[in-house]
Amino acid sequence: MRGLSDIRTVGVVGAGTMGNGIAQVAATAGYDVVMRDIERRFVDNGLEAIDSSLSRLDAKDDLDESPDAIEDRITGTTDIGDLADADLVVEAALEDMEVKQDVFEDLEDVTDDDVVLATNTSTLSITTIASAIDREELVVGLHFMNPVPIMTGVEVVTGEKTAPDVTDLAHAFAEDLGKETWESDDKPGFVTNRVLMPWINEGIRAYDEGVASKEDMDKGMKLGTNVPMGPLELADHIGLDICLDASETLHEELGDRYKPAYLLKRKVAAGDLGKKTGKGFYEYD
C-alpha cells in the first residue's frame, strides 16, 4: 500500500458538487488531480465550478497561490483509463450502490494493485461497495462535507475489511488537505447523516404541521441551539433530493424513525430541490 508521501496524483470520479470540490481542495494542497465523469459536459461544468470557487476565495485573499496555478494541476476527462497513474482515488459518483460498485470494478481494472480506493458516500455501506472488488482491504470511506472547499470536516469510515493502515492513510490524507477528521464504523448514515437526517425531517414535518413559519423554524433552531443553519435552510443547501435519498436509505436500514417527511418527498417530486435549482423551501437568485 502507498503511504502519504507516495501520493502525487489524486483521482476523483465524479465532477458534480462533491467531486469538483474534492478535486479543488486536493489541487489547492499541491496534488495533481485527474477528475473524471461520464460526459464531457459534466466535466466542463465541474471545471467551471472550480474556477468560480477559486475566484471567490482569491477575492477574499484565502489562497496561497493564484487560481490559475491551482487549476493547472487539474485535468478533466471522460476516460476512466486516465486514472491509471493515480496514487489514490476518491469516488464521488451518484449515491447508488450499483453505480458505485461498477465504478470500483472499473477502478480495480485500471489502477495499480496497491492504490487505495476511497468513497465519498454519505450513507451507503463501505463494506458492500468494497465487496465488488478483490482489494477490499484497500477500500475506505472519505466522506467530505458540502461545500467541500469551505467545510473543515471529513468523516473517515471503516468497512468490515478495511486495513488499519488504510484508515490511518485516509485520516492523514484528509488532514493534509487542511481538514479535521473523525472516524465512524460502517453503520447506516455513519455519524453525520444518522443524526442529521432525522433532525432535518422533523424540522420539515413541524413546518408542514404549522408549528411555525419556515423563517421562524430556522431562526428558532439557530438561536436556540447555536447551529449555523436551521433544518429547512440546510436542506436547501444540501439538496432536497440528496436529503430524500439519504433518508430513504436510512429508513430502509433503521426503520420508521427515519421515514422521510411527506413535504420533502413532494418538493422533490415537483423538482424544487433547493439552492441548486433556485427554489426549495426558499427561493434563490
Coordinates of C-alpha atoms in Angstrom, one line a residue, residues 1-252:
M1 CA 0.0 0.0 0.0
R2 CA 1.2 3.5 -0.8
G3 CA 1.8 5.9 2.0
L4 CA 1.0 9.6 2.2
S5 CA 4.5 10.5 0.9
D6 CA 3.9 8.4 -2.2
I7 CA 0.8 10.2 -3.2
R8 CA 1.4 12.7 -6.1
T9 CA -1.7 12.2 -8.2
V10 CA -5.2 12.0 -6.9
G11 CA -8.0 10.6 -9.0
V12 CA -11.6 11.9 -8.5
V13 CA -14.5 10.0 -10.0
G14 CA -17.5 12.4 -10.4
A15 CA -17.3 16.1 -11.4
G16 CA -20.5 17.2 -9.6
T17 CA -20.7 19.3 -6.5
M18 CA -18.8 16.9 -4.2
G19 CA -16.4 15.7 -6.9
N20 CA -15.3 19.1 -8.1
G21 CA -15.0 20.3 -4.5
I22 CA -12.7 17.4 -3.6
A23 CA -10.7 18.0 -6.8
Q24 CA -10.3 21.6 -5.9
V25 CA -9.1 21.1 -2.3
A26 CA -6.7 18.3 -3.4
A27 CA -5.2 20.6 -6.1
T28 CA -5.0 23.5 -3.6
A29 CA -3.0 21.3 -1.3
G30 CA -0.5 20.7 -4.1
Y31 CA -1.6 17.4 -5.6
D32 CA -2.0 16.7 -9.3
V33 CA -5.7 15.8 -9.9
V34 CA -7.5 13.8 -12.6
M35 CA -11.2 14.4 -12.4
R36 CA -13.3 12.0 -14.4
D37 CA -17.1 12.0 -15.3
I38 CA -19.1 10.1 -17.8
E39 CA -19.9 13.0 -20.1
R40 CA -17.8 16.0 -21.2
R41 CA -20.5 18.5 -20.2
F42 CA -20.3 17.2 -16.7
V43 CA -16.5 17.6 -16.6
D44 CA -16.7 21.1 -18.1
N45 CA -19.4 22.1 -15.6
G46 CA -17.1 20.8 -12.8
L47 CA -14.1 22.7 -14.1
E48 CA -16.2 25.9 -14.3
A49 CA -17.4 25.4 -10.7
I50 CA -13.8 25.1 -9.6
D51 CA -12.9 28.3 -11.4
S52 CA -15.7 30.2 -9.8
S53 CA -15.0 28.9 -6.4
L54 CA -11.3 29.7 -6.6
S55 CA -12.0 33.2 -7.9
R56 CA -14.2 33.8 -4.8
L57 CA -11.6 32.5 -2.5
D58 CA -8.9 34.6 -4.2
A59 CA -11.0 37.7 -3.9
K60 CA -11.0 37.1 -0.1
D61 CA -7.2 36.5 -0.1
D62 CA -7.9 33.0 1.1
L63 CA -5.4 31.4 -1.4
D64 CA -1.6 31.0 -1.1
E65 CA -1.2 31.0 -4.8
S66 CA -3.1 32.1 -7.9
P67 CA -6.3 30.3 -9.1
D68 CA -4.5 29.6 -12.4
A69 CA -1.7 27.7 -10.7
I70 CA -4.1 25.5 -8.8
E71 CA -6.3 24.9 -11.9
D72 CA -3.2 23.9 -13.9
R73 CA -2.9 20.9 -11.6
I74 CA -6.4 19.6 -12.5
T75 CA -7.1 17.6 -15.6
G76 CA -10.7 16.8 -16.6
T77 CA -11.5 13.6 -18.5
T78 CA -14.3 11.2 -19.5
D79 CA -11.8 8.2 -19.8
I80 CA -11.6 6.0 -16.7
G81 CA -8.2 4.9 -18.1
D82 CA -6.8 8.3 -17.4
L83 CA -6.8 7.4 -13.7
A84 CA -4.2 4.7 -14.3
D85 CA -1.4 6.7 -12.8
A86 CA -3.4 7.9 -9.7
D87 CA -1.8 7.1 -6.3
L88 CA -5.2 7.4 -4.5
V89 CA -8.7 7.7 -5.9
V90 CA -11.8 9.2 -4.3
E91 CA -15.1 8.2 -5.8
A92 CA -17.9 10.8 -5.7
A93 CA -20.3 9.4 -8.2
L94 CA -24.1 9.0 -7.9
E95 CA -25.3 7.8 -4.5
D96 CA -26.4 4.5 -5.9
M97 CA -24.9 1.1 -4.8
E98 CA -24.9 -0.4 -8.3
V99 CA -23.3 2.6 -9.8
K100 CA -20.6 2.8 -7.1
Q101 CA -19.8 -0.9 -7.4
D102 CA -19.5 -0.6 -11.2
V103 CA -17.1 2.3 -10.7
F104 CA -15.0 0.3 -8.2
E105 CA -14.8 -2.6 -10.6
D106 CA -13.5 -0.2 -13.3
L107 CA -11.0 1.4 -10.9
E108 CA -9.7 -2.0 -9.8
D109 CA -9.0 -2.8 -13.5
V110 CA -7.2 0.5 -14.3
T111 CA -5.3 1.3 -11.1
D112 CA -2.2 -0.4 -9.6
D113 CA -2.9 -3.1 -7.0
D114 CA -1.6 -1.0 -4.1
V115 CA -3.7 2.0 -4.7
V116 CA -6.3 2.9 -2.0
L117 CA -9.8 3.4 -3.3
A118 CA -11.9 5.7 -1.2
T119 CA -15.7 6.5 -1.5
N120 CA -17.4 9.8 -0.6
T121 CA -20.7 8.0 0.1
S122 CA -22.8 9.7 2.8
T123 CA -25.0 6.7 3.7
L124 CA -24.1 3.5 1.7
S125 CA -22.2 0.6 3.2
I126 CA -18.4 0.8 2.6
T127 CA -18.3 -3.0 3.1
T128 CA -20.9 -3.6 0.4
I129 CA -19.2 -1.2 -2.0
A130 CA -15.9 -3.0 -1.4
S131 CA -17.4 -6.4 -1.9
A132 CA -17.5 -5.8 -5.6
I133 CA -13.7 -6.0 -5.9
D134 CA -10.8 -8.2 -4.7
R135 CA -8.8 -5.5 -2.8
E136 CA -11.5 -4.9 -0.1
E137 CA -8.8 -4.1 2.5
L138 CA -7.9 -1.0 0.5
V139 CA -11.4 0.5 0.4
V140 CA -12.3 3.2 2.9
G141 CA -14.9 5.9 3.3
L142 CA -13.8 9.5 2.9
H143 CA -17.0 11.5 3.5
F144 CA -16.4 15.2 2.8
M145 CA -18.9 17.8 3.9
N146 CA -20.6 20.1 1.4
P147 CA -19.3 22.7 0.3
V148 CA -16.0 20.9 0.3
P149 CA -13.7 24.0 0.0
I150 CA -15.4 25.6 3.0
M151 CA -16.3 22.9 5.4
T152 CA -13.4 21.7 7.5
G153 CA -14.7 18.2 8.4
V154 CA -14.1 14.8 6.8
E155 CA -15.7 11.6 8.1
V156 CA -13.4 8.5 7.8
V157 CA -15.5 5.3 7.6
T158 CA -14.0 1.8 8.1
G159 CA -15.5 -1.1 6.3
E160 CA -15.5 -4.7 7.6
K161 CA -12.2 -5.5 5.8
T162 CA -10.6 -2.0 5.7
A163 CA -7.0 -2.4 6.8
P164 CA -5.9 -0.3 9.8
D165 CA -3.1 1.4 7.8
V166 CA -5.6 2.3 5.1
T167 CA -7.7 4.0 7.8
D168 CA -4.6 5.8 9.0
L169 CA -3.8 7.0 5.5
A170 CA -7.3 8.3 5.0
H171 CA -7.0 10.4 8.1
A172 CA -3.6 11.6 7.1
F173 CA -4.6 12.5 3.5
A174 CA -7.7 14.5 4.6
E175 CA -5.6 16.3 7.2
D176 CA -3.0 17.1 4.5
L177 CA -5.9 18.8 2.7
G178 CA -6.4 21.1 5.7
K179 CA -9.3 19.1 7.1
E180 CA -10.1 17.8 10.5
T181 CA -11.3 14.2 10.7
W182 CA -13.4 11.9 12.9
E183 CA -14.0 8.1 12.5
S184 CA -17.1 6.1 12.1
D185 CA -17.8 2.4 11.9
D186 CA -19.7 1.2 8.8
K187 CA -23.2 1.7 10.2
P188 CA -26.0 3.3 8.2
G189 CA -25.6 7.1 8.0
F190 CA -22.3 6.9 9.9
V191 CA -22.1 9.8 12.4
T192 CA -23.3 12.8 10.5
N193 CA -26.3 11.7 8.5
R194 CA -27.5 9.3 11.1
V195 CA -28.1 12.2 13.4
L196 CA -28.7 15.0 10.8
M197 CA -31.4 13.4 8.6
P198 CA -34.0 12.9 11.3
W199 CA -33.3 16.4 12.5
I200 CA -34.0 17.8 9.1
N201 CA -37.0 15.7 8.6
E202 CA -38.5 16.6 11.9
G203 CA -38.0 20.3 11.1
I204 CA -39.8 19.8 7.8
R205 CA -42.7 17.9 9.5
A206 CA -43.0 20.6 12.2
Y207 CA -43.2 23.3 9.5
D208 CA -45.7 21.3 7.5
E209 CA -47.9 20.9 10.6
G210 CA -47.9 24.6 11.2
V211 CA -45.7 24.8 14.3
A212 CA -44.0 27.9 12.9
S213 CA -43.3 29.7 9.7
K214 CA -40.2 28.4 7.8
E215 CA -38.3 31.5 8.8
D216 CA -39.1 31.1 12.5
M217 CA -38.5 27.3 12.3
D218 CA -34.9 28.0 11.1
K219 CA -34.5 31.1 13.4
G220 CA -35.6 29.2 16.4
M221 CA -33.1 26.4 15.8
K222 CA -30.2 28.8 15.0
L223 CA -30.7 31.0 18.0
G224 CA -31.9 28.2 20.3
T225 CA -29.2 25.6 19.6
N226 CA -26.4 27.7 18.1
V227 CA -26.3 25.9 14.7
P228 CA -25.3 28.0 11.7
M229 CA -28.4 27.0 9.6
G230 CA -31.9 25.7 10.5
P231 CA -33.2 22.5 9.1
L232 CA -35.1 23.9 6.1
E233 CA -32.3 26.2 5.1
L234 CA -29.7 23.5 5.5
A235 CA -31.9 21.0 3.5
D236 CA -32.0 23.6 0.6
H237 CA -28.2 23.9 0.7
I238 CA -27.6 20.1 0.8
G239 CA -30.2 19.5 -2.0
L240 CA -33.7 18.1 -1.2
D241 CA -33.1 15.2 -3.5
I242 CA -30.0 14.3 -1.6
C243 CA -31.8 14.6 1.7
L244 CA -34.5 12.3 0.4
D245 CA -32.1 9.7 -0.9
A246 CA -30.3 9.6 2.4
S247 CA -33.5 9.4 4.4
E248 CA -34.9 6.6 2.3
T249 CA -31.6 4.6 2.7
L250 CA -31.7 5.1 6.5
H251 CA -35.4 4.3 6.6
E252 CA -34.8 1.0 4.9

